[in-house]
Amino acid sequence: MRDLAVVVLAAGKGTRMRNDRPKVLHPLAGVPLLAHVLTTARALAPARLVVVVGHGAAAVTEAVGRIAPEARVVRQEPQRGTGHAVQAALPALPATGTLLVLYGDTPLLRPATLRRLLETHRDAGAAVTLLAIRPADPAAYGRIRLDAEGRPVAIVEARHAPPELLASDLCNGGVMALDLAVVRRLLPDLRPHPEKGEIYLTDLVARAVAAGSGTALVEAPFEEGLGANAQAELVELERRWQRRRRAELLAAGVVMPAPETVHLAADTEIAPGAVVEPYVVFGPGVRIGAGARVRSFSHLEGVRVEAGAEVGPFARLRPGSLVAEGAKVGNFVELKNARLGPGAKANHLSYLGDAEVGAGANIGAGTITCNYDGVAKHPTHIGADAFVGSNSALVAPVRVGRGAIVGAGSVITRDVPEEALAVARGRQEVREGMAPVLRERFRHRRATAGSGAGSASEGGDRR
Ligand code: UD1
Ligand code: CA
């Protein structure tokens, strides 16, 4: 939108979170609260995007750079309230046009709702348009005071609101569309509130009305205006975000028999027709292809699972991994930076780290890639159609050639050529008839030891 500027306020400390992390960097669905708000802001394609930072400025600025590199970052120092934050942003904003103010701690806003707000703002010719919500528990939200025609005339913060206004559930959702020329004229008039010395952006409403400017209001589902001010509120937002995203995936044709047990990340992509069984956790960076199946109790992060592949139950897939078409990763298998080619299998009890496994290869139960020597990590290459016997240790860097066989229980320290057999373990010794002899020897030993101090036990030396 050509004459639209968006400012995201992200300078606050988040005192009620009761920890050192800047509030807007607390994670929701695996990414910072601020990422949700910036993604929504970008969906409007504003001509300018400004983020106000202050508390934890270095970390927040770094996050902004990653999420929305086109955004301009301005600093608010010290942090004297939301009105003061917008004052700090003014030099980075155009002279005129529409300014949309978003709070960095309100992550469930939808772009469609903002478009509706902007339309109303334009159609009503208003200078100030508010997003109103009616939360189940209005608690600390600012209350919107209306005139007889239902137009907003003020926002009164809960701590200053008289009882009759506190009884109203019409709350400020923390989003405003503003006429920039009016903001430039009136914002300097706002005065700090005596007790905390903060300048409230919300005071702009009464100020605009006093100056004869028009106001308007758009109501949104209350979820969209929910702020994350304390840990419990963050948990509530997570619950709602998860429910919303699962519903979208189900609607798109993903099969999830117990969706309420599946935990998604903001960027989880699951193709229609894929199956996600109960109790699966997706960290950031996961893509699941059509017809793939992720079985129960698996934990995935930074991995692509291609069409028709199967993962779990009880699999752990870590960043940099790929399970190619039709490949299988079974129970108690961990992949870290490991790529399984089409149709390859690692079905039981394995660790594959920094590994490349060719198409159709079979990794036997208990196989471990020894990728770390205590100082550096090293790669393992396993060729297509190779067969690695159970309980093998592949000491990296090492290569097992295409079609090679590694005998079970081998410790492989040197490369195995294509189509070769490699066995690296103690040779088995067999002595016919030796078992009864050995047993007799043990019995005798126990009898003589028992007549002594009485200390011989099952756990003693049997030889
Ligand atoms: C604010 C509103 C309240 C509204 C609620 C909706 C004001 C005065 N109150 O209250 O009417 O119902 O949001 O969620 O605006 N920030 C800065 N600089 C500051 C202070 C805050 O950038 O000096 C940022 C914070 O990082 C945060 C946002 O502004 O992202 C809102 O601040 P917060 O302290 O959470 O305001 P609330 O008390 O929730
Ligand atoms: Ca808030």
Short mmCIF file of C-alpha atoms and ligand atoms in Angstrom, two decimals:
data_model
loop_
_atom_site.label_atom_id
_atom_site.label_comp_id
_atom_site.label_asym_id
_atom_site.label_seq_id
_atom_site.Cartn_x
_atom_site.Cartn_y
_atom_site.Cartn_z
CA MET A 1 0.00 0.00 0.00
CA ARG A 2 1.50 3.22 -1.22
CA ASP A 3 0.67 5.69 1.53
CA LEU A 4 0.87 3.20 4.39
CA ALA A 5 3.54 3.21 7.05
CA VAL A 6 3.60 0.67 9.86
CA VAL A 7 5.34 1.15 13.18
CA VAL A 8 5.81 -1.78 15.53
CA LEU A 9 6.46 -0.90 19.17
CA ALA A 10 8.99 -3.28 20.63
CA ALA A 11 10.98 -1.26 23.16
CA GLY A 12 9.21 -2.31 26.37
CA LYS A 13 10.87 -4.36 29.05
CA GLY A 14 8.06 -6.78 29.73
CA THR A 15 8.37 -6.48 33.50
CA ARG A 16 5.45 -8.83 34.09
CA MET A 17 7.25 -11.64 32.23
CA ARG A 18 9.68 -11.73 35.15
CA ASN A 19 12.81 -12.60 33.27
CA ASP A 20 15.63 -10.84 31.42
CA ARG A 21 14.66 -11.69 27.88
CA PRO A 22 13.10 -8.74 26.03
CA LYS A 23 9.38 -9.47 25.93
CA VAL A 24 9.03 -9.38 22.14
CA LEU A 25 11.69 -12.08 21.81
CA HIS A 26 9.77 -14.64 23.85
CA PRO A 27 8.94 -17.52 21.52
CA LEU A 28 5.51 -18.40 20.21
CA ALA A 29 5.36 -21.47 17.96
CA GLY A 30 9.15 -21.53 18.02
CA VAL A 31 9.74 -17.97 16.76
CA PRO A 32 9.80 -14.62 18.60
CA LEU A 33 6.50 -12.83 19.25
CA LEU A 34 7.93 -10.00 17.17
CA ALA A 35 8.31 -12.31 14.14
CA HIS A 36 4.58 -12.96 14.15
CA VAL A 37 3.80 -9.24 14.22
CA LEU A 38 6.38 -8.38 11.55
CA THR A 39 5.12 -11.13 9.26
CA THR A 40 1.59 -9.75 9.58
CA ALA A 41 2.85 -6.20 8.95
CA ARG A 42 4.72 -7.28 5.83
CA ALA A 43 1.61 -8.96 4.42
CA LEU A 44 0.20 -5.42 4.00
CA ALA A 45 3.20 -4.41 1.86
CA PRO A 46 3.61 -1.04 3.58
CA ALA A 47 5.72 1.65 1.92
CA ARG A 48 7.64 1.93 5.18
CA LEU A 49 8.10 -0.38 8.16
CA VAL A 50 9.62 0.97 11.36
CA VAL A 51 10.39 -0.95 14.54
CA VAL A 52 10.95 0.90 17.82
CA VAL A 53 13.49 -0.85 20.02
CA GLY A 54 14.82 0.00 23.47
CA HIS A 55 15.05 -2.67 26.14
CA GLY A 56 17.48 -5.33 24.85
CA ALA A 57 17.99 -3.18 21.74
CA ALA A 58 20.94 -5.16 20.35
CA ALA A 59 19.13 -8.52 20.46
CA VAL A 60 15.85 -7.08 19.17
CA THR A 61 17.62 -5.21 16.34
CA GLU A 62 19.39 -8.39 15.34
CA ALA A 63 16.06 -10.26 15.26
CA VAL A 64 14.46 -7.54 13.13
CA GLY A 65 17.36 -7.80 10.67
CA ARG A 66 16.73 -11.49 10.26
CA ILE A 67 12.95 -11.33 9.99
CA ALA A 68 12.38 -8.08 8.07
CA PRO A 69 15.64 -6.70 6.70
CA GLU A 70 13.81 -3.84 4.97
CA ALA A 71 12.55 -2.45 8.30
CA ARG A 72 14.07 0.67 9.79
CA VAL A 73 14.96 0.40 13.43
CA VAL A 74 14.74 3.42 15.73
CA ARG A 75 15.73 3.59 19.35
CA GLN A 76 13.59 4.79 22.21
CA GLU A 77 15.75 5.64 25.18
CA PRO A 78 14.57 5.63 27.93
CA GLN A 79 11.24 3.83 27.44
CA ARG A 80 8.59 6.30 28.54
CA GLY A 81 5.43 4.68 27.23
CA THR A 82 3.72 3.86 23.96
CA GLY A 83 3.08 7.52 23.01
CA HIS A 84 6.73 8.30 23.63
CA ALA A 85 7.68 5.30 21.44
CA VAL A 86 5.68 6.67 18.50
CA GLN A 87 7.30 10.09 19.06
CA ALA A 88 10.67 8.38 18.72
CA ALA A 89 9.57 6.85 15.41
CA LEU A 90 8.30 10.10 13.82
CA PRO A 91 11.63 11.15 12.23
CA ALA A 92 11.73 7.80 10.38
CA LEU A 93 8.16 8.18 9.07
CA PRO A 94 6.78 10.06 6.05
CA ALA A 95 5.17 13.48 6.59
CA THR A 96 1.66 12.40 5.63
CA GLY A 97 -0.36 9.31 4.85
CA THR A 98 -1.69 6.56 7.08
CA LEU A 99 0.21 5.20 10.06
CA LEU A 100 -0.67 1.81 11.44
CA VAL A 101 0.62 1.27 14.98
CA LEU A 102 1.11 -2.34 16.08
CA TYR A 103 2.35 -3.59 19.43
CA GLY A 104 5.12 -6.18 19.31
CA ASP A 105 3.43 -8.33 21.95
CA THR A 106 0.15 -8.94 20.07
CA PRO A 107 0.96 -11.88 17.79
CA LEU A 108 -2.43 -13.30 16.78
CA LEU A 109 -3.47 -10.38 14.62
CA ARG A 110 -4.47 -11.33 11.10
CA PRO A 111 -3.65 -9.32 7.98
CA ALA A 112 -7.31 -9.50 6.91
CA THR A 113 -8.37 -7.76 10.11
CA LEU A 114 -5.85 -4.99 9.55
CA ARG A 115 -7.08 -4.53 5.98
CA ARG A 116 -10.62 -4.18 7.34
CA LEU A 117 -9.38 -1.62 9.88
CA LEU A 118 -7.61 0.39 7.16
CA GLU A 119 -10.69 0.32 4.94
CA THR A 120 -12.90 1.63 7.72
CA HIS A 121 -10.32 4.26 8.53
CA ARG A 122 -10.35 5.46 4.93
CA ASP A 123 -14.10 5.19 4.34
CA ALA A 124 -14.92 6.99 7.60
CA GLY A 125 -12.35 9.70 6.87
CA ALA A 126 -11.20 9.26 10.45
CA ALA A 127 -7.97 10.57 11.97
CA VAL A 128 -7.90 7.78 14.55
CA THR A 129 -9.36 4.28 14.05
CA LEU A 130 -9.16 1.74 16.84
CA LEU A 131 -9.22 -2.03 16.88
CA ALA A 132 -11.56 -3.05 19.66
CA ILE A 133 -11.74 -6.46 21.32
CA ARG A 134 -13.95 -7.93 24.02
CA PRO A 135 -11.71 -10.30 26.00
CA ALA A 136 -13.25 -12.84 28.34
CA ASP A 137 -11.12 -11.32 31.09
CA PRO A 138 -10.63 -7.60 30.27
CA ALA A 139 -8.27 -7.20 33.26
CA ALA A 140 -5.51 -4.75 32.39
CA TYR A 141 -6.69 -3.69 28.92
CA GLY A 142 -7.46 -0.06 28.20
CA ARG A 143 -11.23 0.56 28.02
CA ILE A 144 -12.75 2.41 25.08
CA ARG A 145 -15.24 5.17 25.94
CA LEU A 146 -17.89 5.81 23.29
CA ASP A 147 -20.14 8.80 22.63
CA ALA A 148 -23.88 8.55 22.07
CA GLU A 149 -23.31 7.70 18.39
CA GLY A 150 -20.96 4.85 19.28
CA ARG A 151 -17.80 6.66 18.22
CA PRO A 152 -14.72 6.35 20.42
CA VAL A 153 -13.95 9.48 22.41
CA ALA A 154 -11.23 8.15 24.71
CA ILE A 155 -9.21 5.16 25.83
CA VAL A 156 -8.77 4.96 29.55
CA GLU A 157 -6.13 2.61 30.94
CA ALA A 158 -7.54 0.13 33.46
CA ARG A 159 -5.66 1.63 36.37
CA HIS A 160 -7.24 5.05 35.74
CA ALA A 161 -10.70 3.88 34.70
CA PRO A 162 -13.74 4.68 36.86
CA PRO A 163 -15.87 1.69 37.93
CA GLU A 164 -18.59 2.19 35.30
CA LEU A 165 -15.97 2.10 32.52
CA LEU A 166 -14.13 -0.85 34.09
CA ALA A 167 -17.43 -2.73 33.91
CA SER A 168 -17.33 -2.39 30.11
CA ASP A 169 -15.58 -5.12 28.15
CA LEU A 170 -14.91 -2.96 25.07
CA CYS A 171 -11.13 -2.90 25.12
CA ASN A 172 -8.27 -1.43 23.15
CA GLY A 173 -6.72 -4.24 21.11
CA GLY A 174 -3.48 -2.30 20.76
CA VAL A 175 -3.80 -1.44 17.06
CA MET A 176 -4.49 2.03 15.70
CA ALA A 177 -4.75 3.49 12.22
CA LEU A 178 -3.76 7.14 12.35
CA ASP A 179 -3.58 10.11 10.05
CA LEU A 180 0.11 10.97 10.11
CA ALA A 181 -0.43 14.72 9.68
CA VAL A 182 -2.73 14.71 12.72
CA VAL A 183 -0.27 12.60 14.70
CA ARG A 184 2.54 15.06 13.96
CA ARG A 185 0.34 17.91 15.13
CA LEU A 186 -1.11 16.34 18.29
CA LEU A 187 1.43 13.85 19.62
CA PRO A 188 3.72 16.53 21.09
CA ASP A 189 0.74 17.73 23.21
CA LEU A 190 0.47 14.45 25.14
CA ARG A 191 1.63 14.76 28.73
CA PRO A 192 3.29 12.08 30.87
CA HIS A 193 1.12 10.45 33.50
CA PRO A 194 2.44 11.48 36.89
CA GLU A 195 2.94 8.13 38.67
CA LYS A 196 5.16 6.33 36.13
CA GLY A 197 6.08 9.26 33.92
CA GLU A 198 4.76 7.43 30.83
CA ILE A 199 3.20 9.01 27.77
CA TYR A 200 0.27 6.90 26.59
CA LEU A 201 -0.45 6.62 22.89
CA THR A 202 -4.00 5.90 23.94
CA ASP A 203 -4.39 9.51 25.15
CA LEU A 204 -4.25 10.52 21.50
CA VAL A 205 -7.90 9.51 21.09
CA ALA A 206 -9.30 12.14 23.47
CA ARG A 207 -6.81 14.67 22.15
CA ALA A 208 -7.93 14.06 18.55
CA VAL A 209 -11.59 14.35 19.52
CA ALA A 210 -10.86 17.63 21.34
CA ALA A 211 -9.15 18.91 18.18
CA GLY A 212 -12.24 18.09 16.12
CA SER A 213 -10.82 15.06 14.30
CA GLY A 214 -12.99 12.06 13.48
CA THR A 215 -12.59 8.67 15.14
CA ALA A 216 -13.82 5.21 14.21
CA LEU A 217 -13.68 1.68 15.52
CA VAL A 218 -13.50 -1.85 14.18
CA GLU A 219 -14.21 -4.88 16.33
CA ALA A 220 -12.12 -8.03 15.98
CA PRO A 221 -12.36 -11.50 17.54
CA PHE A 222 -10.78 -10.93 20.94
CA GLU A 223 -8.05 -13.50 20.29
CA GLU A 224 -6.48 -11.14 17.76
CA GLY A 225 -5.84 -8.46 20.33
CA LEU A 226 -4.54 -10.69 23.08
CA GLY A 227 -1.22 -9.45 24.42
CA ALA A 228 1.56 -11.48 26.00
CA ASN A 229 2.28 -9.65 29.23
CA ALA A 230 2.97 -12.57 31.60
CA GLN A 231 4.08 -16.19 31.20
CA ALA A 232 0.54 -17.46 31.65
CA GLU A 233 -0.70 -15.20 28.86
CA LEU A 234 2.06 -16.48 26.59
CA VAL A 235 0.91 -20.05 27.28
CA GLU A 236 -2.65 -19.06 26.42
CA LEU A 237 -1.47 -17.48 23.14
CA GLU A 238 0.48 -20.63 22.29
CA ARG A 239 -2.60 -22.75 22.89
CA ARG A 240 -4.68 -20.54 20.63
CA TRP A 241 -2.02 -20.28 17.94
CA GLN A 242 -1.64 -24.07 17.86
CA ARG A 243 -5.40 -24.59 17.61
CA ARG A 244 -5.70 -22.09 14.78
CA ARG A 245 -2.82 -23.59 12.76
CA ARG A 246 -3.99 -27.20 13.24
CA ALA A 247 -7.43 -26.23 11.99
CA GLU A 248 -5.85 -24.69 8.88
CA LEU A 249 -3.82 -27.84 8.20
CA LEU A 250 -6.84 -30.10 8.68
CA ALA A 251 -8.85 -27.91 6.34
CA ALA A 252 -6.05 -28.24 3.77
CA GLY A 253 -6.25 -32.05 3.91
CA VAL A 254 -3.52 -33.06 6.36
CA VAL A 255 -4.52 -36.20 8.25
CA MET A 256 -4.20 -35.82 12.04
CA PRO A 257 -6.33 -38.18 14.12
CA ALA A 258 -5.51 -36.36 17.38
CA PRO A 259 -4.59 -32.81 16.32
CA GLU A 260 -4.72 -31.45 19.87
CA THR A 261 -1.62 -33.53 20.70
CA VAL A 262 0.45 -32.25 17.77
CA HIS A 263 2.73 -29.28 18.42
CA LEU A 264 3.56 -27.14 15.38
CA ALA A 265 6.08 -24.41 14.67
CA ALA A 266 5.34 -21.17 12.86
CA ASP A 267 6.97 -22.41 9.65
CA THR A 268 5.90 -26.09 9.71
CA GLU A 269 4.81 -27.14 6.23
CA ILE A 270 2.79 -30.33 5.86
CA ALA A 271 1.47 -31.33 2.46
CA PRO A 272 -2.15 -32.42 2.07
CA GLY A 273 -2.49 -36.16 2.44
CA ALA A 274 0.45 -36.50 4.83
CA VAL A 275 -0.35 -38.30 8.08
CA VAL A 276 0.73 -36.98 11.47
CA GLU A 277 -0.03 -39.44 14.23
CA PRO A 278 -0.74 -38.38 17.85
CA TYR A 279 1.95 -36.73 19.99
CA VAL A 280 4.35 -35.37 17.42
CA VAL A 281 6.43 -32.22 18.05
CA PHE A 282 7.62 -30.01 15.20
CA GLY A 283 10.44 -27.57 15.91
CA PRO A 284 11.31 -24.87 13.37
CA GLY A 285 12.21 -25.68 9.77
CA VAL A 286 10.22 -28.83 8.97
CA ARG A 287 8.63 -29.75 5.65
CA ILE A 288 6.59 -32.92 5.24
CA GLY A 289 5.74 -34.17 1.76
CA ALA A 290 2.52 -35.63 0.43
CA GLY A 291 1.69 -39.11 1.63
CA ALA A 292 4.50 -39.15 4.18
CA ARG A 293 3.70 -40.53 7.62
CA VAL A 294 5.08 -39.16 10.87
CA ARG A 295 4.34 -41.65 13.59
CA SER A 296 3.71 -41.00 17.27
CA PHE A 297 6.18 -39.48 19.73
CA SER A 298 8.57 -38.21 17.11
CA HIS A 299 10.44 -34.90 17.44
CA LEU A 300 11.44 -33.13 14.21
CA GLU A 301 13.44 -29.98 13.64
CA GLY A 302 15.13 -28.59 10.51
CA VAL A 303 14.31 -31.58 8.34
CA ARG A 304 12.57 -32.36 5.07
CA VAL A 305 10.56 -35.58 4.92
CA GLU A 306 9.68 -36.33 1.32
CA ALA A 307 6.65 -37.96 -0.23
CA GLY A 308 5.87 -41.46 0.96
CA ALA A 309 8.60 -41.52 3.61
CA GLU A 310 7.92 -42.84 7.10
CA VAL A 311 9.31 -41.56 10.38
CA GLY A 312 8.96 -42.99 13.89
CA PRO A 313 7.41 -43.86 16.21
CA PHE A 314 9.95 -42.37 18.64
CA ALA A 315 12.27 -40.82 16.06
CA ARG A 316 14.36 -37.72 16.62
CA LEU A 317 15.23 -35.77 13.48
CA ARG A 318 17.58 -32.83 13.94
CA PRO A 319 18.58 -29.89 11.72
CA GLY A 320 20.15 -30.42 8.31
CA SER A 321 18.47 -33.75 7.72
CA LEU A 322 16.54 -35.22 4.83
CA VAL A 323 14.41 -38.33 4.62
CA ALA A 324 14.01 -38.77 0.88
CA GLU A 325 11.10 -40.29 -0.96
CA GLY A 326 10.04 -43.66 0.40
CA ALA A 327 12.84 -43.77 3.00
CA LYS A 328 12.19 -45.06 6.52
CA VAL A 329 13.43 -43.92 9.91
CA GLY A 330 12.21 -46.17 12.68
CA ASN A 331 12.03 -46.17 16.45
CA PHE A 332 14.81 -44.68 18.58
CA VAL A 333 16.71 -43.41 15.58
CA GLU A 334 18.37 -40.00 15.70
CA LEU A 335 19.44 -38.11 12.57
CA LYS A 336 21.59 -34.98 12.82
CA ASN A 337 22.67 -33.32 9.58
CA ALA A 338 22.05 -36.68 7.91
CA ARG A 339 20.48 -37.36 4.56
CA LEU A 340 18.79 -40.64 3.76
CA GLY A 341 18.43 -41.27 0.02
CA PRO A 342 15.25 -42.56 -1.63
CA GLY A 343 14.11 -45.86 -0.15
CA ALA A 344 16.97 -46.04 2.39
CA LYS A 345 16.15 -47.52 5.78
CA ALA A 346 17.34 -46.96 9.35
CA ASN A 347 14.70 -48.83 11.25
CA HIS A 348 15.94 -49.25 14.81
CA LEU A 349 18.16 -47.70 17.49
CA SER A 350 20.67 -45.69 15.46
CA TYR A 351 22.56 -42.43 15.53
CA LEU A 352 23.41 -41.03 12.10
CA GLY A 353 25.24 -37.69 12.33
CA ASP A 354 26.91 -35.73 9.50
CA ALA A 355 26.06 -38.63 7.24
CA GLU A 356 25.07 -39.22 3.65
CA VAL A 357 23.19 -42.47 3.03
CA GLY A 358 22.60 -43.54 -0.57
CA ALA A 359 19.36 -44.73 -2.10
CA GLY A 360 18.16 -48.13 -0.96
CA ALA A 361 20.89 -48.56 1.67
CA ASN A 362 20.01 -50.48 4.83
CA ILE A 363 21.34 -49.35 8.19
CA GLY A 364 21.14 -52.19 10.71
CA ALA A 365 19.81 -51.84 14.24
CA GLY A 366 22.13 -50.07 16.63
CA THR A 367 24.44 -48.62 13.99
CA ILE A 368 26.28 -45.50 15.14
CA THR A 369 28.24 -42.98 13.13
CA CYS A 370 31.09 -41.86 15.37
CA ASN A 371 31.17 -38.35 13.94
CA TYR A 372 32.86 -36.53 16.81
CA ASP A 373 36.43 -37.09 17.97
CA GLY A 374 36.16 -34.70 20.89
CA VAL A 375 37.49 -31.81 18.83
CA ALA A 376 35.87 -31.79 15.39
CA LYS A 377 32.95 -33.38 13.52
CA HIS A 378 33.60 -35.66 10.52
CA PRO A 379 31.39 -37.01 7.72
CA THR A 380 30.29 -40.54 6.92
CA HIS A 381 29.29 -41.59 3.38
CA ILE A 382 27.32 -44.74 2.80
CA GLY A 383 26.77 -45.67 -0.83
CA ALA A 384 23.53 -46.69 -2.49
CA ASP A 385 22.31 -50.21 -1.71
CA ALA A 386 25.02 -50.75 0.93
CA PHE A 387 24.12 -52.99 3.86
CA VAL A 388 25.47 -52.04 7.28
CA GLY A 389 25.07 -54.89 9.78
CA SER A 390 23.60 -54.35 13.22
CA ASN A 391 25.53 -52.69 16.00
CA SER A 392 28.27 -51.34 13.76
CA ALA A 393 30.32 -48.29 14.63
CA LEU A 394 31.38 -46.22 11.62
CA VAL A 395 34.32 -44.10 12.76
CA ALA A 396 34.29 -40.91 10.68
CA PRO A 397 35.63 -39.70 8.38
CA VAL A 398 34.82 -42.91 6.54
CA ARG A 399 33.15 -44.18 3.37
CA VAL A 400 31.23 -47.37 2.75
CA GLY A 401 31.03 -47.93 -1.00
CA ARG A 402 27.96 -48.62 -3.10
CA GLY A 403 26.61 -52.14 -2.60
CA ALA A 404 29.17 -53.00 0.13
CA ILE A 405 28.32 -55.17 3.15
CA VAL A 406 29.53 -54.43 6.66
CA GLY A 407 29.34 -57.40 9.05
CA ALA A 408 27.33 -56.95 12.23
CA GLY A 409 29.21 -55.61 15.22
CA SER A 410 32.02 -54.12 13.14
CA VAL A 411 34.04 -51.07 14.08
CA ILE A 412 34.81 -49.56 10.67
CA THR A 413 37.78 -47.20 10.67
CA ARG A 414 38.90 -47.47 7.03
CA ASP A 415 36.98 -46.95 3.80
CA VAL A 416 35.11 -49.98 2.43
CA PRO A 417 35.23 -50.24 -1.38
CA GLU A 418 32.16 -50.77 -3.56
CA GLU A 419 30.67 -54.27 -3.40
CA ALA A 420 33.25 -55.35 -0.74
CA LEU A 421 32.56 -57.19 2.51
CA ALA A 422 34.11 -55.66 5.62
CA VAL A 423 34.12 -57.39 8.99
CA ALA A 424 35.98 -55.79 11.87
CA ARG A 425 35.36 -57.54 15.16
CA GLY A 426 36.87 -60.17 17.46
CA ARG A 427 36.86 -63.60 15.84
CA GLN A 428 34.50 -66.11 17.50
CA GLU A 429 36.13 -69.01 19.35
CA VAL A 430 34.25 -72.29 19.93
CA ARG A 431 35.42 -75.08 22.31
CA GLU A 432 33.32 -78.23 22.11
CA GLY A 433 32.10 -79.70 25.42
CA MET A 434 33.62 -76.91 27.47
CA ALA A 435 30.37 -75.63 29.05
CA PRO A 436 29.87 -78.43 31.67
CA VAL A 437 33.53 -78.19 32.65
CA LEU A 438 33.18 -74.51 33.25
CA ARG A 439 29.94 -74.91 35.20
CA GLU A 440 31.54 -77.52 37.50
CA ARG A 441 34.45 -75.20 38.15
CA PHE A 442 32.08 -72.39 39.15
CA ARG A 443 30.07 -74.62 41.52
CA HIS A 444 33.16 -75.81 43.27
CA ARG A 445 34.38 -72.28 43.73
CA ARG A 446 31.08 -71.17 45.25
CA ALA A 447 31.03 -74.11 47.71
CA THR A 448 34.54 -73.43 49.04
CA ALA A 449 34.01 -69.67 49.25
CA GLY A 450 30.65 -70.21 51.13
CA SER A 451 32.35 -72.14 53.94
CA GLY A 452 34.69 -69.21 54.55
CA ALA A 453 33.71 -65.62 55.53
CA GLY A 454 30.26 -66.09 53.99
CA SER A 455 30.86 -63.10 51.74
CA ALA A 456 30.69 -64.83 48.38
CA SER A 457 27.74 -63.62 46.38
CA GLU A 458 26.16 -63.82 42.95
CA GLY A 459 28.02 -60.67 42.02
CA GLY A 460 31.45 -62.02 42.98
CA ASP A 461 34.25 -63.03 40.67
CA ARG A 462 33.13 -66.13 38.86
CA ARG A 463 36.37 -67.06 37.18
C1 UD1 B 1 -1.39 -1.43 25.94
C2 UD1 B 1 -2.40 -0.27 25.85
C3 UD1 B 1 -3.77 -0.77 26.30
C4 UD1 B 1 -4.18 -1.95 25.43
C5 UD1 B 1 -3.11 -3.06 25.43
C6 UD1 B 1 -3.44 -4.06 24.35
C7 UD1 B 1 -1.20 1.83 26.22
C8 UD1 B 1 -0.87 2.91 27.19
N1 UD1 B 1 -1.98 0.84 26.66
O1 UD1 B 1 -1.25 -1.75 27.30
O2 UD1 B 1 -4.75 0.27 26.16
O3 UD1 B 1 -5.42 -2.46 25.89
O4 UD1 B 1 -1.82 -2.51 25.13
O5 UD1 B 1 -2.53 -5.12 24.34
O6 UD1 B 1 -0.75 1.88 25.10
N2 UD1 B 1 6.41 -0.26 24.32
C9 UD1 B 1 7.44 0.49 23.80
N3 UD1 B 1 7.94 1.52 24.54
C10 UD1 B 1 7.46 1.83 25.78
C11 UD1 B 1 6.42 1.06 26.31
C12 UD1 B 1 5.91 0.01 25.57
O7 UD1 B 1 7.90 0.26 22.69
O8 UD1 B 1 7.97 2.80 26.39
C13 UD1 B 1 5.90 -1.39 23.55
C14 UD1 B 1 6.04 -2.72 24.26
O9 UD1 B 1 7.25 -3.36 23.87
C15 UD1 B 1 4.83 -3.50 23.78
C16 UD1 B 1 3.81 -2.44 23.41
O10 UD1 B 1 4.52 -1.20 23.35
O11 UD1 B 1 5.11 -4.26 22.64
C17 UD1 B 1 2.68 -2.33 24.45
O12 UD1 B 1 3.23 -2.06 25.73
P1 UD1 B 1 2.67 -2.78 27.02
O13 UD1 B 1 3.47 -2.30 28.19
O14 UD1 B 1 2.56 -4.22 26.80
O15 UD1 B 1 1.22 -2.12 27.11
P2 UD1 B 1 -0.06 -2.70 27.89
O16 UD1 B 1 0.06 -2.38 29.30
O17 UD1 B 1 -0.28 -4.09 27.49
CA CA B 2 0.79 -5.59 26.25
#
